[in-house]
PDB file of C-alpha atoms in Angstrom:
ATOM      1  CA  MET A 673       5.553 -70.541 169.525  1.00 58.00           C
ATOM      2  CA  ALA A 674       6.250 -70.378 165.895  1.00 70.00           C
ATOM      3  CA  PHE A 675       9.505 -70.187 164.879  1.00 92.00           C
ATOM      4  CA  GLU A 676       9.854 -68.302 161.831  1.00 95.00           C
ATOM      5  CA  PRO A 677      13.506 -68.421 160.262  1.00 97.00           C
ATOM      6  CA  GLN A 678      14.579 -65.065 161.510  1.00 96.00           C
ATOM      7  CA  LEU A 679      13.564 -65.661 164.867  1.00 96.00           C
ATOM      8  CA  VAL A 680      16.025 -69.050 164.907  1.00 97.00           C
ATOM      9  CA  TYR A 681      18.638 -66.742 163.335  1.00 95.00           C
ATOM     10  CA  GLN A 682      18.290 -64.113 166.392  1.00 94.00           C
ATOM     11  CA  THR A 683      17.902 -67.139 168.680  1.00 93.00           C
ATOM     12  CA  LEU A 684      21.311 -67.703 167.965  1.00 91.00           C
ATOM     13  CA  THR A 685      22.568 -64.470 168.013  1.00 87.00           C
ATOM     14  CA  SER A 686      21.619 -64.153 171.432  1.00 90.00           C
ATOM     15  CA  ALA A 687      22.939 -67.616 173.117  1.00 94.00           C
ATOM     16  CA  PRO A 688      25.074 -69.001 170.256  1.00 97.00           C
ATOM     17  CA  ILE A 689      26.356 -72.022 171.270  1.00 97.00           C
ATOM     18  CA  VAL A 690      24.115 -75.167 169.565  1.00 98.00           C
ATOM     19  CA  PRO A 691      24.114 -78.558 171.505  1.00 98.00           C
ATOM     20  CA  VAL A 692      24.350 -81.140 168.466  1.00 97.00           C
ATOM     21  CA  PHE A 693      22.896 -84.612 170.546  1.00 97.00           C
ATOM     22  CA  TYR A 694      21.953 -87.850 169.535  1.00 97.00           C
ATOM     23  CA  HIS A 695      20.748 -90.617 171.595  1.00 96.00           C
ATOM     24  CA  PRO A 696      18.554 -93.476 170.887  1.00 97.00           C
ATOM     25  CA  ASP A 697      16.436 -92.911 174.825  1.00 97.00           C
ATOM     26  CA  ALA A 698      13.972 -90.313 174.212  1.00 98.00           C
ATOM     27  CA  GLU A 699      14.259 -89.956 178.139  1.00 98.00           C
ATOM     28  CA  VAL A 700      17.822 -89.609 178.434  1.00 98.00           C
ATOM     29  CA  THR A 701      17.753 -87.020 175.652  1.00 98.00           C
ATOM     30  CA  CYS A 702      14.690 -84.725 177.560  1.00 98.00           C
ATOM     31  CA  GLN A 703      17.007 -84.610 180.244  1.00 98.00           C
ATOM     32  CA  ILE A 704      19.901 -83.432 178.364  1.00 98.00           C
ATOM     33  CA  ILE A 705      17.236 -80.739 177.017  1.00 98.00           C
ATOM     34  CA  LYS A 706      16.748 -79.809 180.309  1.00 98.00           C
ATOM     35  CA  ALA A 707      20.147 -79.234 181.321  1.00 98.00           C
ATOM     36  CA  CYS A 708      20.884 -77.236 178.104  1.00 98.00           C
ATOM     37  CA  TYR A 709      17.977 -74.918 178.956  1.00 98.00           C
ATOM     38  CA  ASP A 710      18.641 -74.623 182.426  1.00 98.00           C
ATOM     39  CA  GLY A 711      22.447 -73.737 181.218  1.00 98.00           C
ATOM     40  CA  GLY A 712      21.254 -71.211 178.894  1.00 97.00           C
ATOM     41  CA  ILE A 713      20.549 -72.724 175.534  1.00 98.00           C
ATOM     42  CA  ARG A 714      17.823 -71.738 173.237  1.00 97.00           C
ATOM     43  CA  ALA A 715      18.587 -74.141 170.348  1.00 98.00           C
ATOM     44  CA  PHE A 716      18.778 -77.389 170.166  1.00 98.00           C
ATOM     45  CA  GLU A 717      20.102 -79.841 167.438  1.00 98.00           C
ATOM     46  CA  PHE A 718      18.960 -83.758 167.334  1.00 98.00           C
ATOM     47  CA  THR A 719      21.072 -85.255 164.750  1.00 98.00           C
ATOM     48  CA  ASN A 720      19.089 -87.538 162.504  1.00 98.00           C
ATOM     49  CA  ARG A 721      21.466 -90.701 163.172  1.00 95.00           C
ATOM     50  CA  GLY A 722      19.481 -93.770 164.386  1.00 91.00           C
ATOM     51  CA  GLU A 723      17.140 -95.783 163.495  1.00 92.00           C
ATOM     52  CA  ASN A 724      14.525 -94.847 165.770  1.00 95.00           C
ATOM     53  CA  ALA A 725      15.658 -90.923 165.653  1.00 97.00           C
ATOM     54  CA  LYS A 726      11.795 -90.342 164.339  1.00 98.00           C
ATOM     55  CA  GLU A 727      10.347 -91.617 167.202  1.00 98.00           C
ATOM     56  CA  VAL A 728      12.617 -89.914 169.328  1.00 98.00           C
ATOM     57  CA  PHE A 729      12.312 -86.681 168.003  1.00 98.00           C
ATOM     58  CA  LYS A 730       8.511 -86.787 168.329  1.00 98.00           C
ATOM     59  CA  VAL A 731       8.854 -87.591 172.040  1.00 98.00           C
ATOM     60  CA  LEU A 732      11.252 -84.149 171.954  1.00 98.00           C
ATOM     61  CA  ARG A 733       8.907 -82.127 170.061  1.00 98.00           C
ATOM     62  CA  ASP A 734       6.253 -82.736 172.770  1.00 98.00           C
ATOM     63  CA  PHE A 735       8.065 -82.441 175.498  1.00 98.00           C
ATOM     64  CA  ILE A 736       9.950 -79.374 174.483  1.00 98.00           C
ATOM     65  CA  SER A 737       6.618 -77.667 172.897  1.00 97.00           C
ATOM     66  CA  THR A 738       5.195 -78.317 176.798  1.00 98.00           C
ATOM     67  CA  ASN A 739       8.097 -77.247 178.942  1.00 98.00           C
ATOM     68  CA  TYR A 740      10.267 -74.970 176.713  1.00 97.00           C
ATOM     69  CA  PRO A 741       8.308 -73.307 174.242  1.00 96.00           C
ATOM     70  CA  LYS A 742      11.085 -70.610 173.757  1.00 95.00           C
ATOM     71  CA  MET A 743      13.780 -73.368 172.696  1.00 97.00           C
ATOM     72  CA  ALA A 744      13.812 -73.877 169.289  1.00 98.00           C
ATOM     73  CA  LEU A 745      14.595 -77.811 168.248  1.00 98.00           C
ATOM     74  CA  GLY A 746      16.429 -78.700 164.910  1.00 98.00           C
ATOM     75  CA  ILE A 747      16.940 -81.585 163.036  1.00 98.00           C
ATOM     76  CA  GLY A 748      20.851 -81.968 162.158  1.00 98.00           C
ATOM     77  CA  THR A 749      22.367 -84.806 159.910  1.00 98.00           C
ATOM     78  CA  VAL A 750      19.900 -84.340 156.817  1.00 98.00           C
ATOM     79  CA  PHE A 751      20.466 -85.201 153.508  1.00 98.00           C
ATOM     80  CA  ASN A 752      17.795 -85.051 151.335  1.00 98.00           C
ATOM     81  CA  ALA A 753      14.252 -83.741 151.002  1.00 98.00           C
ATOM     82  CA  LEU A 754      12.285 -86.710 151.777  1.00 98.00           C
ATOM     83  CA  GLN A 755      13.734 -86.294 155.135  1.00 98.00           C
ATOM     84  CA  ALA A 756      13.829 -82.911 155.502  1.00 98.00           C
ATOM     85  CA  GLU A 757       9.951 -83.026 154.694  1.00 98.00           C
ATOM     86  CA  GLU A 758       9.388 -85.504 157.588  1.00 98.00           C
ATOM     87  CA  PHE A 759      11.046 -83.755 160.360  1.00 98.00           C
ATOM     88  CA  ILE A 760       9.314 -80.705 159.500  1.00 98.00           C
ATOM     89  CA  ALA A 761       5.954 -82.394 159.604  1.00 98.00           C
ATOM     90  CA  LEU A 762       7.367 -83.698 162.848  1.00 98.00           C
ATOM     91  CA  GLY A 763       7.684 -79.862 164.222  1.00 98.00           C
ATOM     92  CA  ALA A 764      11.505 -78.841 163.165  1.00 98.00           C
ATOM     93  CA  ASP A 765      11.988 -75.481 163.919  1.00 98.00           C
ATOM     94  CA  PHE A 766      15.377 -75.730 161.762  1.00 98.00           C
ATOM     95  CA  VAL A 767      17.285 -77.936 159.464  1.00 98.00           C
ATOM     96  CA  VAL A 768      20.789 -78.721 159.635  1.00 98.00           C
ATOM     97  CA  GLN A 769      22.867 -80.246 156.739  1.00 98.00           C
ATOM     98  CA  PRO A 770      26.637 -81.809 156.710  1.00 97.00           C
ATOM     99  CA  CYS A 771      26.238 -80.911 152.954  1.00 98.00           C
ATOM    100  CA  THR A 772      24.573 -78.570 150.866  1.00 98.00           C
ATOM    101  CA  THR A 773      21.307 -79.631 148.293  1.00 98.00           C
ATOM    102  CA  MET A 774      19.336 -78.132 146.330  1.00 98.00           C
ATOM    103  CA  ASP A 775      16.683 -80.414 147.142  1.00 98.00           C
ATOM    104  CA  VAL A 776      16.968 -79.742 150.932  1.00 98.00           C
ATOM    105  CA  ALA A 777      17.066 -76.156 150.395  1.00 98.00           C
ATOM    106  CA  GLU A 778      14.324 -76.069 148.116  1.00 98.00           C
ATOM    107  CA  VAL A 779      11.787 -77.337 151.071  1.00 98.00           C
ATOM    108  CA  CYS A 780      12.847 -75.442 153.742  1.00 98.00           C
ATOM    109  CA  LYS A 781      12.142 -72.133 151.433  1.00 97.00           C
ATOM    110  CA  ALA A 782       8.893 -73.623 150.799  1.00 98.00           C
ATOM    111  CA  GLN A 783       7.683 -74.124 154.241  1.00 97.00           C
ATOM    112  CA  ASN A 784       9.526 -71.341 155.498  1.00 97.00           C
ATOM    113  CA  ILE A 785      11.928 -73.109 157.967  1.00 98.00           C
ATOM    114  CA  ALA A 786      15.335 -71.905 158.840  1.00 98.00           C
ATOM    115  CA  TRP A 787      18.052 -73.491 156.938  1.00 98.00           C
ATOM    116  CA  MET A 788      22.068 -74.160 157.539  1.00 98.00           C
ATOM    117  CA  PRO A 789      23.972 -76.530 154.949  1.00 98.00           C
ATOM    118  CA  GLY A 790      27.270 -77.508 155.883  1.00 98.00           C
ATOM    119  CA  ALA A 791      30.077 -76.476 153.208  1.00 98.00           C
ATOM    120  CA  MET A 792      34.130 -76.737 153.603  1.00 97.00           C
ATOM    121  CA  THR A 793      35.481 -74.503 150.784  1.00 97.00           C
ATOM    122  CA  VAL A 794      34.718 -71.044 149.965  1.00 97.00           C
ATOM    123  CA  SER A 795      32.919 -72.357 146.957  1.00 98.00           C
ATOM    124  CA  GLU A 796      30.754 -74.657 148.805  1.00 98.00           C
ATOM    125  CA  VAL A 797      29.871 -71.245 151.283  1.00 98.00           C
ATOM    126  CA  TYR A 798      29.196 -69.122 148.197  1.00 98.00           C
ATOM    127  CA  ASN A 799      26.822 -71.533 146.600  1.00 98.00           C
ATOM    128  CA  ALA A 800      24.972 -72.138 149.878  1.00 98.00           C
ATOM    129  CA  THR A 801      24.277 -68.459 149.894  1.00 98.00           C
ATOM    130  CA  LEU A 802      23.135 -68.248 146.820  1.00 98.00           C
ATOM    131  CA  LEU A 803      21.047 -71.179 147.469  1.00 98.00           C
ATOM    132  CA  GLY A 804      19.695 -68.821 149.846  1.00 97.00           C
ATOM    133  CA  ALA A 805      21.477 -69.809 152.984  1.00 98.00           C
ATOM    134  CA  GLU A 806      21.510 -67.126 156.189  1.00 96.00           C
ATOM    135  CA  ILE A 807      23.865 -69.294 158.154  1.00 97.00           C
ATOM    136  CA  VAL A 808      26.430 -71.632 156.976  1.00 98.00           C
ATOM    137  CA  LYS A 809      27.519 -74.883 158.975  1.00 98.00           C
ATOM    138  CA  VAL A 810      31.478 -74.434 158.518  1.00 98.00           C
ATOM    139  CA  PHE A 811      32.003 -78.522 159.065  1.00 95.00           C
ATOM    140  CA  PRO A 812      34.437 -80.241 159.882  1.00 95.00           C
ATOM    141  CA  GLY A 813      35.460 -77.337 161.973  1.00 95.00           C
ATOM    142  CA  ASN A 814      38.839 -79.486 163.062  1.00 94.00           C
ATOM    143  CA  VAL A 815      39.742 -80.290 159.848  1.00 95.00           C
ATOM    144  CA  VAL A 816      39.309 -76.558 157.948  1.00 95.00           C
ATOM    145  CA  GLY A 817      40.742 -74.712 161.590  1.00 96.00           C
ATOM    146  CA  SER A 818      40.029 -71.277 162.562  1.00 97.00           C
ATOM    147  CA  GLY A 819      42.196 -69.822 159.777  1.00 97.00           C
ATOM    148  CA  PHE A 820      39.871 -70.755 157.076  1.00 97.00           C
ATOM    149  CA  VAL A 821      37.345 -69.189 158.741  1.00 97.00           C
ATOM    150  CA  LYS A 822      39.281 -65.790 158.926  1.00 97.00           C
ATOM    151  CA  ALA A 823      40.614 -66.044 155.554  1.00 97.00           C
ATOM    152  CA  LEU A 824      36.779 -66.677 154.181  1.00 97.00           C
ATOM    153  CA  LYS A 825      35.687 -63.424 155.860  1.00 96.00           C
ATOM    154  CA  GLY A 826      38.149 -61.853 153.555  1.00 96.00           C
ATOM    155  CA  PRO A 827      36.241 -62.154 150.171  1.00 96.00           C
ATOM    156  CA  LEU A 828      33.070 -62.928 152.130  1.00 97.00           C
ATOM    157  CA  PRO A 829      32.784 -60.089 154.710  1.00 96.00           C
ATOM    158  CA  LYS A 830      29.063 -60.820 155.149  1.00 95.00           C
ATOM    159  CA  VAL A 831      28.561 -64.338 155.300  1.00 96.00           C
ATOM    160  CA  LYS A 832      27.287 -66.176 158.619  1.00 97.00           C
ATOM    161  CA  VAL A 833      29.439 -69.384 159.978  1.00 97.00           C
ATOM    162  CA  MET A 834      28.159 -71.591 162.539  1.00 98.00           C
ATOM    163  CA  VAL A 835      31.143 -74.140 162.571  1.00 98.00           C
ATOM    164  CA  THR A 836      30.788 -77.453 163.949  1.00 97.00           C
ATOM    165  CA  GLY A 837      32.834 -80.358 164.626  1.00 94.00           C
ATOM    166  CA  GLY A 838      36.126 -80.130 166.996  1.00 87.00           C
ATOM    167  CA  VAL A 839      34.932 -76.957 169.103  1.00 96.00           C
ATOM    168  CA  GLU A 840      35.770 -77.700 172.385  1.00 96.00           C
ATOM    169  CA  PRO A 841      33.675 -76.415 175.535  1.00 96.00           C
ATOM    170  CA  THR A 842      36.258 -74.503 176.748  1.00 97.00           C
ATOM    171  CA  SER A 843      36.912 -70.719 176.616  1.00 96.00           C
ATOM    172  CA  GLU A 844      40.141 -71.040 174.838  1.00 97.00           C
ATOM    173  CA  SER A 845      38.412 -72.444 172.062  1.00 97.00           C
ATOM    174  CA  LEU A 846      35.499 -70.345 172.285  1.00 97.00           C
ATOM    175  CA  LYS A 847      37.651 -67.551 171.654  1.00 97.00           C
ATOM    176  CA  GLU A 848      39.184 -69.084 169.079  1.00 97.00           C
ATOM    177  CA  TRP A 849      36.655 -69.426 166.799  1.00 97.00           C
ATOM    178  CA  PHE A 850      34.407 -66.289 167.685  1.00 96.00           C
ATOM    179  CA  SER A 851      37.843 -64.371 167.114  1.00 96.00           C
ATOM    180  CA  ALA A 852      38.076 -65.850 163.769  1.00 96.00           C
ATOM    181  CA  GLY A 853      34.251 -64.367 163.039  1.00 96.00           C
ATOM    182  CA  VAL A 854      31.663 -67.193 163.471  1.00 97.00           C
ATOM    183  CA  SER A 855      28.578 -66.236 164.548  1.00 96.00           C
ATOM    184  CA  ALA A 856      27.674 -69.777 166.114  1.00 97.00           C
ATOM    185  CA  VAL A 857      28.994 -73.124 167.226  1.00 98.00           C
ATOM    186  CA  GLY A 858      28.144 -76.200 167.418  1.00 98.00           C
ATOM    187  CA  ILE A 859      29.414 -78.708 169.792  1.00 97.00           C
ATOM    188  CA  GLY A 860      28.704 -82.499 169.831  1.00 94.00           C
ATOM    189  CA  SER A 861      30.157 -85.031 172.070  1.00 92.00           C
ATOM    190  CA  GLN A 862      32.846 -83.251 174.217  1.00 94.00           C
ATOM    191  CA  LEU A 863      29.964 -81.254 175.623  1.00 97.00           C
ATOM    192  CA  PHE A 864      28.291 -84.473 176.753  1.00 97.00           C
ATOM    193  CA  PRO A 865      30.836 -86.800 177.796  1.00 95.00           C
ATOM    194  CA  LYS A 866      29.658 -90.450 177.801  1.00 94.00           C
ATOM    195  CA  ALA A 867      30.148 -91.003 181.684  1.00 95.00           C
ATOM    196  CA  VAL A 868      28.831 -87.837 182.577  1.00 96.00           C
ATOM    197  CA  VAL A 869      25.470 -88.659 180.658  1.00 96.00           C
ATOM    198  CA  GLU A 870      25.232 -92.291 181.621  1.00 95.00           C
ATOM    199  CA  ALA A 871      25.663 -91.001 185.658  1.00 96.00           C
ATOM    200  CA  GLY A 872      22.890 -88.953 185.007  1.00 96.00           C
ATOM    201  CA  ASN A 873      24.982 -85.892 186.561  1.00 97.00           C
ATOM    202  CA  PHE A 874      22.822 -83.406 184.086  1.00 97.00           C
ATOM    203  CA  GLU A 875      23.479 -80.631 186.922  1.00 97.00           C
ATOM    204  CA  GLU A 876      27.157 -80.396 185.508  1.00 97.00           C
ATOM    205  CA  ILE A 877      26.312 -80.201 182.063  1.00 98.00           C
ATOM    206  CA  ALA A 878      24.024 -77.097 183.122  1.00 98.00           C
ATOM    207  CA  GLN A 879      26.722 -75.544 184.894  1.00 98.00           C
ATOM    208  CA  LYS A 880      29.386 -75.905 181.689  1.00 97.00           C
ATOM    209  CA  ILE A 881      26.949 -74.741 179.448  1.00 98.00           C
ATOM    210  CA  ASN A 882      26.159 -71.907 182.045  1.00 97.00           C
ATOM    211  CA  THR A 883      30.003 -71.186 182.401  1.00 97.00           C
ATOM    212  CA  LEU A 884      30.413 -70.954 178.340  1.00 97.00           C
ATOM    213  CA  LEU A 885      27.669 -68.653 177.733  1.00 97.00           C
ATOM    214  CA  THR A 886      29.159 -66.054 180.442  1.00 96.00           C
ATOM    215  CA  TYR A 887      32.218 -66.286 179.017  1.00 96.00           C
ATOM    216  CA  TYR A 888      30.873 -65.887 175.274  1.00 96.00           C
ATOM    217  CA  GLN A 889      29.187 -62.522 177.188  1.00 93.00           C
ATOM    218  CA  THR A 890      32.695 -61.190 177.760  1.00 93.00           C
ATOM    219  CA  LEU A 891      33.722 -61.783 173.824  1.00 88.00           C
ATOM    220  CA  ALA A 892      30.297 -60.676 172.298  1.00 65.00           C
ATOM    221  CA  PRO A 893      31.548 -56.754 171.689  1.00 56.00           C
ATOM    222  CA  THR A 894      34.227 -58.137 169.614  1.00 47.00           C
ATOM    223  CA  ALA A 895      33.097 -61.462 168.523  1.00 41.00           C
TER     224      ALA A 895
END
């Protein structure tokens, strides 16, 4: 299925936990994707952090298209237009940046791809919205803290925030961030403990995700 930008944003609204993951082994990553889907995830961010990231991404694109067409596959850690163009050509449904650059914004707009730029200050968040961002990634969350998001909502009440970095896979952490006003959270290594991944205990990951999403539903009316 084609993921128009609004469909990606709607997907995040219904299941607002985005796994942020990189592994050089495509087969391992496919197992992680299966576990995430089984747990209820519908948007997965693969990060552009390894030399063979593009080769792995190609495998993931085919795997998801064949088995989980209702899951949006995004690419993260994108810094420039060339990287964005390459991964969009490989089938990325959305692009996530640790920063905000105009050239990536323009590529995503021209190709009708959901774009989530990174920001750390009020000025950066505001400038990202001026460039067309519907969801701004506040990063790193563990540095700015949930209090920043709550304060940000004062002058910018309509801005939608996805926070990444420092979000823990616990009910306490989800409550803290969603109560502060975020629209979604990205969770990386803490969601995928190295020992669990190496042991191939993917069912444990699926159960953890399901527990988190179930808990989120209790927060949804006030989030």
